[in-house]
């Protein structure tokens, strides 16, 4: 038979509002240590990540500096600087391409080469983003320069037309048909010159009249010089 226990029994009762714990002092100490080890590990990871970020940024900055050097060479360099190309040199290239296309392609090839020299995909991705911004700006500058040189070339052609027509009128001073032809050329060139310069219509008319008068004066001088004052009159 199993003996029965009768009478008062000893029992435990939790205090209200007090957190109960079954951890021993040794267990509590081990938990603190583990938490501190984890904190140190997290700090180490942050330091390592910061080191990698700094290293990546340094490589990217170096690559962008290389790219900027190429851009300066293509813009102002004695050998390849496009700003040294004037008039027809800027408009008619040996490559048979527009100046903006030719130089943008060369710049893009340099971007590809520098990108491949970087150490990891993160560096290459960040570099490519910045490099594409530089390429867009570089091409915009090229197109602006093309437009500027195209206008300068047109102005020089108009000036050349006026000078050539003036010489022809002087040479054929006694040929009315040649003179009329030369005057028409001078007027057309003068009006084109004025439009390119953005002048008002009154200013263009005045400049055209001055150019035609100069050509007539050259014909008069030639007539006098050849001993034909009556024709000059």
PDB file of C-alpha atoms in Angstrom, residues 32-175:
ATOM      1  CA  UNK A  32      25.110  39.017 -21.165  1.00  0.00           C
ATOM      2  CA  UNK A  33      28.341  37.743 -22.611  1.00  0.00           C
ATOM      3  CA  UNK A  34      26.570  36.422 -25.712  1.00  0.00           C
ATOM      4  CA  UNK A  35      24.799  39.740 -26.223  1.00  0.00           C
ATOM      5  CA  UNK A  36      28.084  41.632 -25.965  1.00  0.00           C
ATOM      6  CA  UNK A  37      29.752  39.277 -28.416  1.00  0.00           C
ATOM      7  CA  UNK A  38      26.908  39.835 -30.872  1.00  0.00           C
ATOM      8  CA  UNK A  39      27.190  43.612 -30.462  1.00  0.00           C
ATOM      9  CA  UNK A  40      30.907  43.431 -31.142  1.00  0.00           C
ATOM     10  CA  UNK A  41      30.228  41.287 -34.182  1.00  0.00           C
ATOM     11  CA  UNK A  42      27.693  43.798 -35.527  1.00  0.00           C
ATOM     12  CA  UNK A  43      30.156  46.634 -34.949  1.00  0.00           C
ATOM     13  CA  UNK A  44      32.859  44.693 -36.763  1.00  0.00           C
ATOM     14  CA  UNK A  45      30.550  44.125 -39.710  1.00  0.00           C
ATOM     15  CA  UNK A  46      29.707  47.826 -39.853  1.00  0.00           C
ATOM     16  CA  UNK A  47      33.398  48.750 -39.784  1.00  0.00           C
ATOM     17  CA  UNK A  48      34.164  46.212 -42.494  1.00  0.00           C
ATOM     18  CA  UNK A  49      31.289  47.475 -44.652  1.00  0.00           C
ATOM     19  CA  UNK A  50      32.430  51.077 -44.202  1.00  0.00           C
ATOM     20  CA  UNK A  51      35.928  50.039 -45.212  1.00  0.00           C
ATOM     21  CA  UNK A  52      34.582  48.376 -48.362  1.00  0.00           C
ATOM     22  CA  UNK A  53      32.432  51.416 -49.168  1.00  0.00           C
ATOM     23  CA  UNK A  54      35.415  53.745 -48.776  1.00  0.00           C
ATOM     24  CA  UNK A  55      37.589  51.489 -50.906  1.00  0.00           C
ATOM     25  CA  UNK A  56      34.909  51.310 -53.622  1.00  0.00           C
ATOM     26  CA  UNK A  57      34.441  55.075 -53.582  1.00  0.00           C
ATOM     27  CA  UNK A  58      38.180  55.666 -53.895  1.00  0.00           C
ATOM     28  CA  UNK A  59      38.333  53.417 -56.961  1.00  0.00           C
ATOM     29  CA  UNK A  60      35.299  55.127 -58.469  1.00  0.00           C
ATOM     30  CA  UNK A  61      36.768  58.586 -57.850  1.00  0.00           C
ATOM     31  CA  UNK A  62      40.023  57.503 -59.476  1.00  0.00           C
ATOM     32  CA  UNK A  63      38.146  56.137 -62.498  1.00  0.00           C
ATOM     33  CA  UNK A  64      36.127  59.359 -62.826  1.00  0.00           C
ATOM     34  CA  UNK A  65      39.353  61.371 -62.660  1.00  0.00           C
ATOM     35  CA  UNK A  66      40.719  59.302 -65.539  1.00  0.00           C
ATOM     36  CA  UNK A  67      37.525  59.917 -67.494  1.00  0.00           C
ATOM     37  CA  UNK A  68      37.679  63.645 -66.809  1.00  0.00           C
ATOM     38  CA  UNK A  69      41.246  63.716 -68.151  1.00  0.00           C
ATOM     39  CA  UNK A  70      40.036  62.107 -71.382  1.00  0.00           C
ATOM     40  CA  UNK A  71      37.214  64.624 -71.617  1.00  0.00           C
ATOM     41  CA  UNK A  72      39.632  67.531 -71.208  1.00  0.00           C
ATOM     42  CA  UNK A  73      41.912  66.055 -73.873  1.00  0.00           C
ATOM     43  CA  UNK A  74      39.004  65.695 -76.296  1.00  0.00           C
ATOM     44  CA  UNK A  75      37.849  69.238 -75.577  1.00  0.00           C
ATOM     45  CA  UNK A  76      41.016  71.335 -75.252  1.00  0.00           C
ATOM     46  CA  UNK A  77      43.945  69.035 -76.052  1.00  0.00           C
ATOM     47  CA  UNK A  78      46.501  70.157 -78.628  1.00  0.00           C
ATOM     48  CA  UNK A  79      46.132  66.904 -80.563  1.00  0.00           C
ATOM     49  CA  UNK A  80      42.481  65.877 -80.192  1.00  0.00           C
ATOM     50  CA  UNK A  81      40.707  68.932 -78.766  1.00  0.00           C
ATOM     51  CA  UNK A  82      37.566  69.571 -80.799  1.00  0.00           C
ATOM     52  CA  UNK A  83      37.562  73.263 -79.849  1.00  0.00           C
ATOM     53  CA  UNK A  84      40.656  73.625 -82.048  1.00  0.00           C
ATOM     54  CA  UNK A  85      38.630  72.579 -85.100  1.00  0.00           C
ATOM     55  CA  UNK A  86      37.256  75.560 -86.966  1.00  0.00           C
ATOM     56  CA  UNK A  87      34.785  75.940 -89.806  1.00  0.00           C
ATOM     57  CA  UNK A  88      34.851  73.165 -92.357  1.00  0.00           C
ATOM     58  CA  UNK A  89      37.293  71.152 -90.217  1.00  0.00           C
ATOM     59  CA  UNK A  90      34.577  70.714 -87.633  1.00  0.00           C
ATOM     60  CA  UNK A  91      31.838  70.058 -90.180  1.00  0.00           C
ATOM     61  CA  UNK A  92      33.543  67.683 -92.633  1.00  0.00           C
ATOM     62  CA  UNK A  93      35.329  64.886 -90.790  1.00  0.00           C
ATOM     63  CA  UNK A  94      37.553  62.169 -92.215  1.00  0.00           C
ATOM     64  CA  UNK A  95      35.393  59.676 -90.331  1.00  0.00           C
ATOM     65  CA  UNK A  96      32.400  60.738 -92.472  1.00  0.00           C
ATOM     66  CA  UNK A  97      30.461  61.205 -89.238  1.00  0.00           C
ATOM     67  CA  UNK A  98      29.171  64.341 -87.522  1.00  0.00           C
ATOM     68  CA  UNK A  99      31.635  65.720 -84.992  1.00  0.00           C
ATOM     69  CA  UNK A 100      29.284  64.968 -82.090  1.00  0.00           C
ATOM     70  CA  UNK A 101      28.911  61.309 -83.134  1.00  0.00           C
ATOM     71  CA  UNK A 102      32.627  60.795 -83.735  1.00  0.00           C
ATOM     72  CA  UNK A 103      33.796  62.204 -80.419  1.00  0.00           C
ATOM     73  CA  UNK A 104      30.916  60.699 -78.412  1.00  0.00           C
ATOM     74  CA  UNK A 105      31.839  57.250 -79.714  1.00  0.00           C
ATOM     75  CA  UNK A 106      35.478  57.757 -78.779  1.00  0.00           C
ATOM     76  CA  UNK A 107      34.471  58.944 -75.324  1.00  0.00           C
ATOM     77  CA  UNK A 108      32.122  55.965 -74.934  1.00  0.00           C
ATOM     78  CA  UNK A 109      34.938  53.556 -75.806  1.00  0.00           C
ATOM     79  CA  UNK A 110      37.070  55.132 -73.072  1.00  0.00           C
ATOM     80  CA  UNK A 111      34.202  54.702 -70.593  1.00  0.00           C
ATOM     81  CA  UNK A 112      33.974  50.992 -71.429  1.00  0.00           C
ATOM     82  CA  UNK A 113      37.718  50.514 -70.961  1.00  0.00           C
ATOM     83  CA  UNK A 114      37.853  52.285 -67.616  1.00  0.00           C
ATOM     84  CA  UNK A 115      34.773  50.425 -66.386  1.00  0.00           C
ATOM     85  CA  UNK A 116      36.337  47.047 -67.132  1.00  0.00           C
ATOM     86  CA  UNK A 117      39.402  47.976 -65.078  1.00  0.00           C
ATOM     87  CA  UNK A 118      37.329  48.297 -61.883  1.00  0.00           C
ATOM     88  CA  UNK A 119      37.394  45.576 -59.251  1.00  0.00           C
ATOM     89  CA  UNK A 120      33.768  44.559 -58.712  1.00  0.00           C
ATOM     90  CA  UNK A 121      30.234  44.934 -60.007  1.00  0.00           C
ATOM     91  CA  UNK A 122      29.285  47.566 -57.441  1.00  0.00           C
ATOM     92  CA  UNK A 123      32.160  49.795 -58.515  1.00  0.00           C
ATOM     93  CA  UNK A 124      31.305  49.293 -62.176  1.00  0.00           C
ATOM     94  CA  UNK A 125      27.602  50.054 -61.659  1.00  0.00           C
ATOM     95  CA  UNK A 126      28.253  53.268 -59.715  1.00  0.00           C
ATOM     96  CA  UNK A 127      30.919  54.366 -62.190  1.00  0.00           C
ATOM     97  CA  UNK A 128      28.657  53.698 -65.177  1.00  0.00           C
ATOM     98  CA  UNK A 129      25.921  55.852 -63.673  1.00  0.00           C
ATOM     99  CA  UNK A 130      28.256  58.823 -63.238  1.00  0.00           C
ATOM    100  CA  UNK A 131      30.000  58.205 -66.557  1.00  0.00           C
ATOM    101  CA  UNK A 132      26.720  58.249 -68.481  1.00  0.00           C
ATOM    102  CA  UNK A 133      25.975  61.661 -66.976  1.00  0.00           C
ATOM    103  CA  UNK A 134      29.392  62.896 -68.181  1.00  0.00           C
ATOM    104  CA  UNK A 135      28.758  61.433 -71.636  1.00  0.00           C
ATOM    105  CA  UNK A 136      25.395  63.180 -71.936  1.00  0.00           C
ATOM    106  CA  UNK A 137      26.912  66.521 -70.983  1.00  0.00           C
ATOM    107  CA  UNK A 138      29.893  65.959 -73.272  1.00  0.00           C
ATOM    108  CA  UNK A 139      27.652  65.236 -76.259  1.00  0.00           C
ATOM    109  CA  UNK A 140      25.530  68.304 -75.515  1.00  0.00           C
ATOM    110  CA  UNK A 141      28.646  70.489 -75.530  1.00  0.00           C
ATOM    111  CA  UNK A 142      29.722  68.918 -78.821  1.00  0.00           C
ATOM    112  CA  UNK A 143      26.385  69.603 -80.484  1.00  0.00           C
ATOM    113  CA  UNK A 144      26.470  73.209 -79.282  1.00  0.00           C
ATOM    114  CA  UNK A 145      29.956  73.623 -80.730  1.00  0.00           C
ATOM    115  CA  UNK A 146      28.828  72.085 -84.023  1.00  0.00           C
ATOM    116  CA  UNK A 147      25.991  74.594 -84.296  1.00  0.00           C
ATOM    117  CA  UNK A 148      28.356  77.449 -83.491  1.00  0.00           C
ATOM    118  CA  UNK A 149      30.891  76.401 -86.127  1.00  0.00           C
ATOM    119  CA  UNK A 150      28.148  75.783 -88.681  1.00  0.00           C
ATOM    120  CA  UNK A 151      26.962  79.357 -88.227  1.00  0.00           C
ATOM    121  CA  UNK A 152      30.530  80.678 -88.443  1.00  0.00           C
ATOM    122  CA  UNK A 153      31.065  78.696 -91.635  1.00  0.00           C
ATOM    123  CA  UNK A 154      27.877  80.050 -93.200  1.00  0.00           C
ATOM    124  CA  UNK A 155      28.912  83.595 -92.280  1.00  0.00           C
ATOM    125  CA  UNK A 156      32.328  83.104 -93.851  1.00  0.00           C
ATOM    126  CA  UNK A 157      30.712  81.712 -97.009  1.00  0.00           C
ATOM    127  CA  UNK A 158      28.406  84.715 -97.219  1.00  0.00           C
ATOM    128  CA  UNK A 159      31.336  87.082 -96.766  1.00  0.00           C
ATOM    129  CA  UNK A 160      33.286  85.189 -99.431  1.00  0.00           C
ATOM    130  CA  UNK A 161      30.354  85.450-101.836  1.00  0.00           C
ATOM    131  CA  UNK A 162      30.199  89.229-101.382  1.00  0.00           C
ATOM    132  CA  UNK A 163      33.946  89.638-101.893  1.00  0.00           C
ATOM    133  CA  UNK A 164      33.999  87.407-104.986  1.00  0.00           C
ATOM    134  CA  UNK A 165      30.986  89.117-106.551  1.00  0.00           C
ATOM    135  CA  UNK A 166      32.569  92.531-105.888  1.00  0.00           C
ATOM    136  CA  UNK A 167      35.751  91.487-107.701  1.00  0.00           C
ATOM    137  CA  UNK A 168      33.735  90.123-110.634  1.00  0.00           C
ATOM    138  CA  UNK A 169      31.794  93.369-110.946  1.00  0.00           C
ATOM    139  CA  UNK A 170      35.077  95.284-110.995  1.00  0.00           C
ATOM    140  CA  UNK A 171      36.551  92.920-113.583  1.00  0.00           C
ATOM    141  CA  UNK A 172      33.462  93.084-115.830  1.00  0.00           C
ATOM    142  CA  UNK A 173      32.721  96.746-115.145  1.00  0.00           C
ATOM    143  CA  UNK A 174      31.554  97.306-118.717  1.00  0.00           C
ATOM    144  CA  UNK A 175      29.246  94.282-118.845  1.00  0.00           C
TER     145      UNK A 175
END
